[in-house]
Structures are given as C-alpha cells and as structure tokens.
mmCIF file of N, CA and C in Angstrom:
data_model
loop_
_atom_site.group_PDB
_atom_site.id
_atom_site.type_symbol
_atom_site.label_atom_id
_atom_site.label_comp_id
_atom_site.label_asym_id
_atom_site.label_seq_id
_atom_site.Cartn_x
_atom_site.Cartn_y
_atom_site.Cartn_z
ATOM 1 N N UNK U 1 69.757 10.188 -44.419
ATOM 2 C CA UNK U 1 69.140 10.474 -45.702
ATOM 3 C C UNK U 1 69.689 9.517 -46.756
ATOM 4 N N UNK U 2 70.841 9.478 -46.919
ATOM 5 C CA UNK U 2 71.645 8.281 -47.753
ATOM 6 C C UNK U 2 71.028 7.150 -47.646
ATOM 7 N N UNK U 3 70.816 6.446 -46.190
ATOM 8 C CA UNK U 3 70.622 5.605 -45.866
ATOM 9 C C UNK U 3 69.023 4.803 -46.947
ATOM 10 N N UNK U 4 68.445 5.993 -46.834
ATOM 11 C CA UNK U 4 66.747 5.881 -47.562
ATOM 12 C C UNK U 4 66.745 5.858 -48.878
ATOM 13 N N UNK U 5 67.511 6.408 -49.692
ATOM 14 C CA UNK U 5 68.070 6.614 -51.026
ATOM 15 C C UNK U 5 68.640 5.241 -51.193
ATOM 16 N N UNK U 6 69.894 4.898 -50.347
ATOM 17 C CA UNK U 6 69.995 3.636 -51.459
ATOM 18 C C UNK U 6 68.882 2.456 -51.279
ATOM 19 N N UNK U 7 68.431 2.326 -49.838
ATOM 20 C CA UNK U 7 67.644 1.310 -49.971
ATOM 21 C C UNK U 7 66.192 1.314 -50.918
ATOM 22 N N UNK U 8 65.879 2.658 -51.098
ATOM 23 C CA UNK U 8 65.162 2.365 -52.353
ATOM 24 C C UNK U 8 65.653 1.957 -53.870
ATOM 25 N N UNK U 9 66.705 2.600 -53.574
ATOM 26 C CA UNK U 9 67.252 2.400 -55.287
ATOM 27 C C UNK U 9 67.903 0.337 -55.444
ATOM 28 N N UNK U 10 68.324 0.303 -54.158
ATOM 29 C CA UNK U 10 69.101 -1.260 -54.009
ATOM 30 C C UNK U 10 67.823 -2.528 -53.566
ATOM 31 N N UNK U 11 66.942 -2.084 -53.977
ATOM 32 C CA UNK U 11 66.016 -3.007 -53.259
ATOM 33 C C UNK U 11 65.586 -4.038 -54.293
ATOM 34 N N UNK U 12 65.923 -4.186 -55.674
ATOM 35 C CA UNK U 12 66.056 -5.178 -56.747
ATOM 36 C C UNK U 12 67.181 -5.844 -56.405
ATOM 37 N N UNK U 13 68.564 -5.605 -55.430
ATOM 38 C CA UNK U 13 69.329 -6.565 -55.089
ATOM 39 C C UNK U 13 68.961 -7.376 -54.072
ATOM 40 N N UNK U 14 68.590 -6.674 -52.870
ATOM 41 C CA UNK U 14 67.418 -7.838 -52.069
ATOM 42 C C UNK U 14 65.909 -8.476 -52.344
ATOM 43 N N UNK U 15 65.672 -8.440 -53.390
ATOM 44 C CA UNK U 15 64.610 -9.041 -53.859
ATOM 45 C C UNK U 15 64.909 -9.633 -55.248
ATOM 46 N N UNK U 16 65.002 -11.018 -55.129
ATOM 47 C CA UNK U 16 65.113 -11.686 -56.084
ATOM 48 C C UNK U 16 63.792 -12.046 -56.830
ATOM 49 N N UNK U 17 62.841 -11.628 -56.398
ATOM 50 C CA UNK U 17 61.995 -12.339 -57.555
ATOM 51 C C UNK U 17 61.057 -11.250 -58.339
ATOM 52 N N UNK U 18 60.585 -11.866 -59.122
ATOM 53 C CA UNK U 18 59.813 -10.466 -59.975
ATOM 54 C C UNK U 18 59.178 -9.524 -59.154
ATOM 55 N N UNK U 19 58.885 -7.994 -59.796
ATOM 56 C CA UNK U 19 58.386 -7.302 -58.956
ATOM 57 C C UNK U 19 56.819 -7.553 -59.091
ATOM 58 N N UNK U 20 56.273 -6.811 -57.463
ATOM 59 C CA UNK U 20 55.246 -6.657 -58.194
ATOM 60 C C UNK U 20 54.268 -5.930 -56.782
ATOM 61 N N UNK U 21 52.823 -5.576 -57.200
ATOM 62 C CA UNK U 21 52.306 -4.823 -55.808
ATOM 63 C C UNK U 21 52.113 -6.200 -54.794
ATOM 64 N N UNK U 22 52.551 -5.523 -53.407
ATOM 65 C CA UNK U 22 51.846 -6.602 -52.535
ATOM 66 C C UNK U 22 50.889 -5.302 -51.560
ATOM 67 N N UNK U 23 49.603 -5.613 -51.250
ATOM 68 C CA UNK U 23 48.606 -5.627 -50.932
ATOM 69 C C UNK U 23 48.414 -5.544 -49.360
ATOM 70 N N UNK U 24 49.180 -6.042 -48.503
ATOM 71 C CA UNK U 24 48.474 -7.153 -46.871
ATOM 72 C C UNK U 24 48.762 -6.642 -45.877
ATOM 73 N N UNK U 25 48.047 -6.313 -45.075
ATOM 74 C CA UNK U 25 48.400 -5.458 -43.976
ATOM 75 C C UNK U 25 49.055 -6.290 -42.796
ATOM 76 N N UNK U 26 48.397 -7.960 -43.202
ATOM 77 C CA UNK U 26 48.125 -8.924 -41.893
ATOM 78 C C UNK U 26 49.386 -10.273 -42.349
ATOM 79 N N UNK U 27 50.452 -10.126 -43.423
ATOM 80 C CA UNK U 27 51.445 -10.658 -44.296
ATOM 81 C C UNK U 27 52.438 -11.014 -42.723
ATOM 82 N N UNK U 28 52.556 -12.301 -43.039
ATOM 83 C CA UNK U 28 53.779 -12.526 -41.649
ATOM 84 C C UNK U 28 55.289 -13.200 -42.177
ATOM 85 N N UNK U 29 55.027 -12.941 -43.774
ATOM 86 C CA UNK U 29 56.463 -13.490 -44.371
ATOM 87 C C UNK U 29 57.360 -12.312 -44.402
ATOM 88 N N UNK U 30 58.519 -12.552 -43.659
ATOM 89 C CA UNK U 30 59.393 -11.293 -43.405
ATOM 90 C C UNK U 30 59.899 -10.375 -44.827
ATOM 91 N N UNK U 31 59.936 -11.597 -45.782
ATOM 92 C CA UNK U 31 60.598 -11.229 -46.795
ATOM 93 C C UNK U 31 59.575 -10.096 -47.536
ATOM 94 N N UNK U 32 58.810 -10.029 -47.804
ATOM 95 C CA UNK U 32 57.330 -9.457 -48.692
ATOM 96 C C UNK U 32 56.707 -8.337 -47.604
ATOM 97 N N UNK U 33 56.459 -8.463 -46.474
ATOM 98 C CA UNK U 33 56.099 -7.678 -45.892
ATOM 99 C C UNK U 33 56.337 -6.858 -45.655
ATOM 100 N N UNK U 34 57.805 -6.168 -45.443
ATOM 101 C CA UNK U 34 58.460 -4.846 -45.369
ATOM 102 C C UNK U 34 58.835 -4.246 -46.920
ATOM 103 N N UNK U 35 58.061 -4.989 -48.078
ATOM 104 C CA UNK U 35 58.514 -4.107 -49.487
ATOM 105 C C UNK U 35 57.571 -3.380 -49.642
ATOM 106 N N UNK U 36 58.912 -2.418 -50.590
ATOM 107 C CA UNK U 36 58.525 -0.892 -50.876
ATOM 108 C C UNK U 36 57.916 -0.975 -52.226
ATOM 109 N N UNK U 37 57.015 -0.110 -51.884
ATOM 110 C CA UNK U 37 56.447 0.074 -53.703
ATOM 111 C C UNK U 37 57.390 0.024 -54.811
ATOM 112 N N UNK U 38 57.219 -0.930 -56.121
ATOM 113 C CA UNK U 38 58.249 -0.622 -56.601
ATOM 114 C C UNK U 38 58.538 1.458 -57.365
ATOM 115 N N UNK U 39 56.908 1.586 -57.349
ATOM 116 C CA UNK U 39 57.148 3.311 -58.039
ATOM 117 C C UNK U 39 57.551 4.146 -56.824
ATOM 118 N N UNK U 40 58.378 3.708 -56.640
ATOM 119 C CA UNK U 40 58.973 4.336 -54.927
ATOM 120 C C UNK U 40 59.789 5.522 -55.530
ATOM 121 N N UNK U 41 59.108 6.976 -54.998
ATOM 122 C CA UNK U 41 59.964 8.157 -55.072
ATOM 123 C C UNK U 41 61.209 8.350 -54.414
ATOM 124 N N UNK U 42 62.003 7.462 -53.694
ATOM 125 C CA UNK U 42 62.869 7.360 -53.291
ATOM 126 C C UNK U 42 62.958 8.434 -52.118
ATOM 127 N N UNK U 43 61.859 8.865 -51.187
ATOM 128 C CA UNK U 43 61.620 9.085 -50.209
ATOM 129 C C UNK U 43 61.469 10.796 -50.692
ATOM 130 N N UNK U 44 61.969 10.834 -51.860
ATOM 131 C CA UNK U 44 62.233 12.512 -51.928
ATOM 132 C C UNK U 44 61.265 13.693 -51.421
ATOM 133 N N UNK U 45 60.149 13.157 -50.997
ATOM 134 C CA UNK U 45 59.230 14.195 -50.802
ATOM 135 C C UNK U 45 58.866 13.992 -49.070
ATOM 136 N N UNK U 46 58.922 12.876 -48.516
ATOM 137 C CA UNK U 46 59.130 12.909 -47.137
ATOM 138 C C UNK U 46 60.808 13.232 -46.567
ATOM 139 N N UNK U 47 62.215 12.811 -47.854
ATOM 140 C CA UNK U 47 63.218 13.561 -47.223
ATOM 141 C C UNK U 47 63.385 15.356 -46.745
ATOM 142 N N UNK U 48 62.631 16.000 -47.846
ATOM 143 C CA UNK U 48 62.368 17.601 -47.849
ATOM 144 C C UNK U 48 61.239 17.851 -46.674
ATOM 145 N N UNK U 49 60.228 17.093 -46.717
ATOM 146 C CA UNK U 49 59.321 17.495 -45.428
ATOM 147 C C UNK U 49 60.371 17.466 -44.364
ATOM 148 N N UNK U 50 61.462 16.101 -43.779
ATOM 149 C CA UNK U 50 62.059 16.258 -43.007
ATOM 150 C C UNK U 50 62.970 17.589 -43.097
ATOM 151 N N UNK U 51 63.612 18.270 -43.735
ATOM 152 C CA UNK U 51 64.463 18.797 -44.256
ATOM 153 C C UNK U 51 63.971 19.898 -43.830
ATOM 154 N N UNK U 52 62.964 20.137 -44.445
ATOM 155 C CA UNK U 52 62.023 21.909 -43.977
ATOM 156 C C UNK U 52 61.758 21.547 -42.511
ATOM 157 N N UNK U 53 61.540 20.662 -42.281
ATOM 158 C CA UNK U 53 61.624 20.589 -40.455
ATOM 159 C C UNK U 53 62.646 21.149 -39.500
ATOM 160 N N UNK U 54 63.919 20.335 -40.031
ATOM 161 C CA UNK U 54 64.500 20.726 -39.215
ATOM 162 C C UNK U 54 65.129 22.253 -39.464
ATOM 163 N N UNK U 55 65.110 22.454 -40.437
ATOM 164 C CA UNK U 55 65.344 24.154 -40.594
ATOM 165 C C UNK U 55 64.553 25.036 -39.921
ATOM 166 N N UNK U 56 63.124 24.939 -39.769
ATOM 167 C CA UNK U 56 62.128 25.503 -38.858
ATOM 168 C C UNK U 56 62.437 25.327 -37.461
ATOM 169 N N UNK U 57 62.758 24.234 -37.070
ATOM 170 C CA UNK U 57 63.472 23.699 -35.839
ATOM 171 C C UNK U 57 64.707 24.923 -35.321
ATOM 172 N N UNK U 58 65.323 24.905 -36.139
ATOM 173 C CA UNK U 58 66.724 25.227 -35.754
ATOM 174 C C UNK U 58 66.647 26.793 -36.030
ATOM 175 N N UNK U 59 65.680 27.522 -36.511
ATOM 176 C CA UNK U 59 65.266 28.538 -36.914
ATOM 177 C C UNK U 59 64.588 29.387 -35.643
ATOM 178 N N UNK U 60 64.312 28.184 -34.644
ATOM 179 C CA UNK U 60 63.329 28.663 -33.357
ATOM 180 C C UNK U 60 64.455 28.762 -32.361
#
C-alpha cells in the first residue's frame, strides 16, 4: 500500500518535464508510457476496494 502512495505522490521527482495528459495506448517511449494521471487520487479508492477485499476474504 505504501508502495502506491509514494509513487503517486513522488512521481514529479521522476519526471522532469512539465506535466501534462498523455493520451496513447500504442506509446513505445518507456519514459511517458507508464505515467500516471497527474489528478491521480493516489490510489485511495482502489487501495479500500483492496482493503474491503481482503477483510471479506478473511471473514470467509
């Protein structure tokens, strides 16, 4: 979970250049292709989906 948190929040240190939307499904520049939106919720709403998972999980 940490792990997802900082890399959203640290992702202006690996990206040096202005932000901005990229678009491309078919993008083969390593650098651009794996970025995150910059209005990135910082996973918070897929960390709790996981979260209520595994409680249901562990609940069975």
């Amino acid at each position: 979970i940490r792990f997802f948190q900082l890399w959203s929040r640290n992702q202006w240190k690996r990206e040096r250049y202005a932000p901005s939307f990229h678009l491309d499904d078919e993008n083969l520049d390593p650098k651009t292709w794996c970025r995150f939106p910059i209005l990135s919720g910082s996973y918070q709403r897929e960390l709790q989906e996981l979260r209520e998972f595994v409680d249901k999980e562990r609940g069975n």
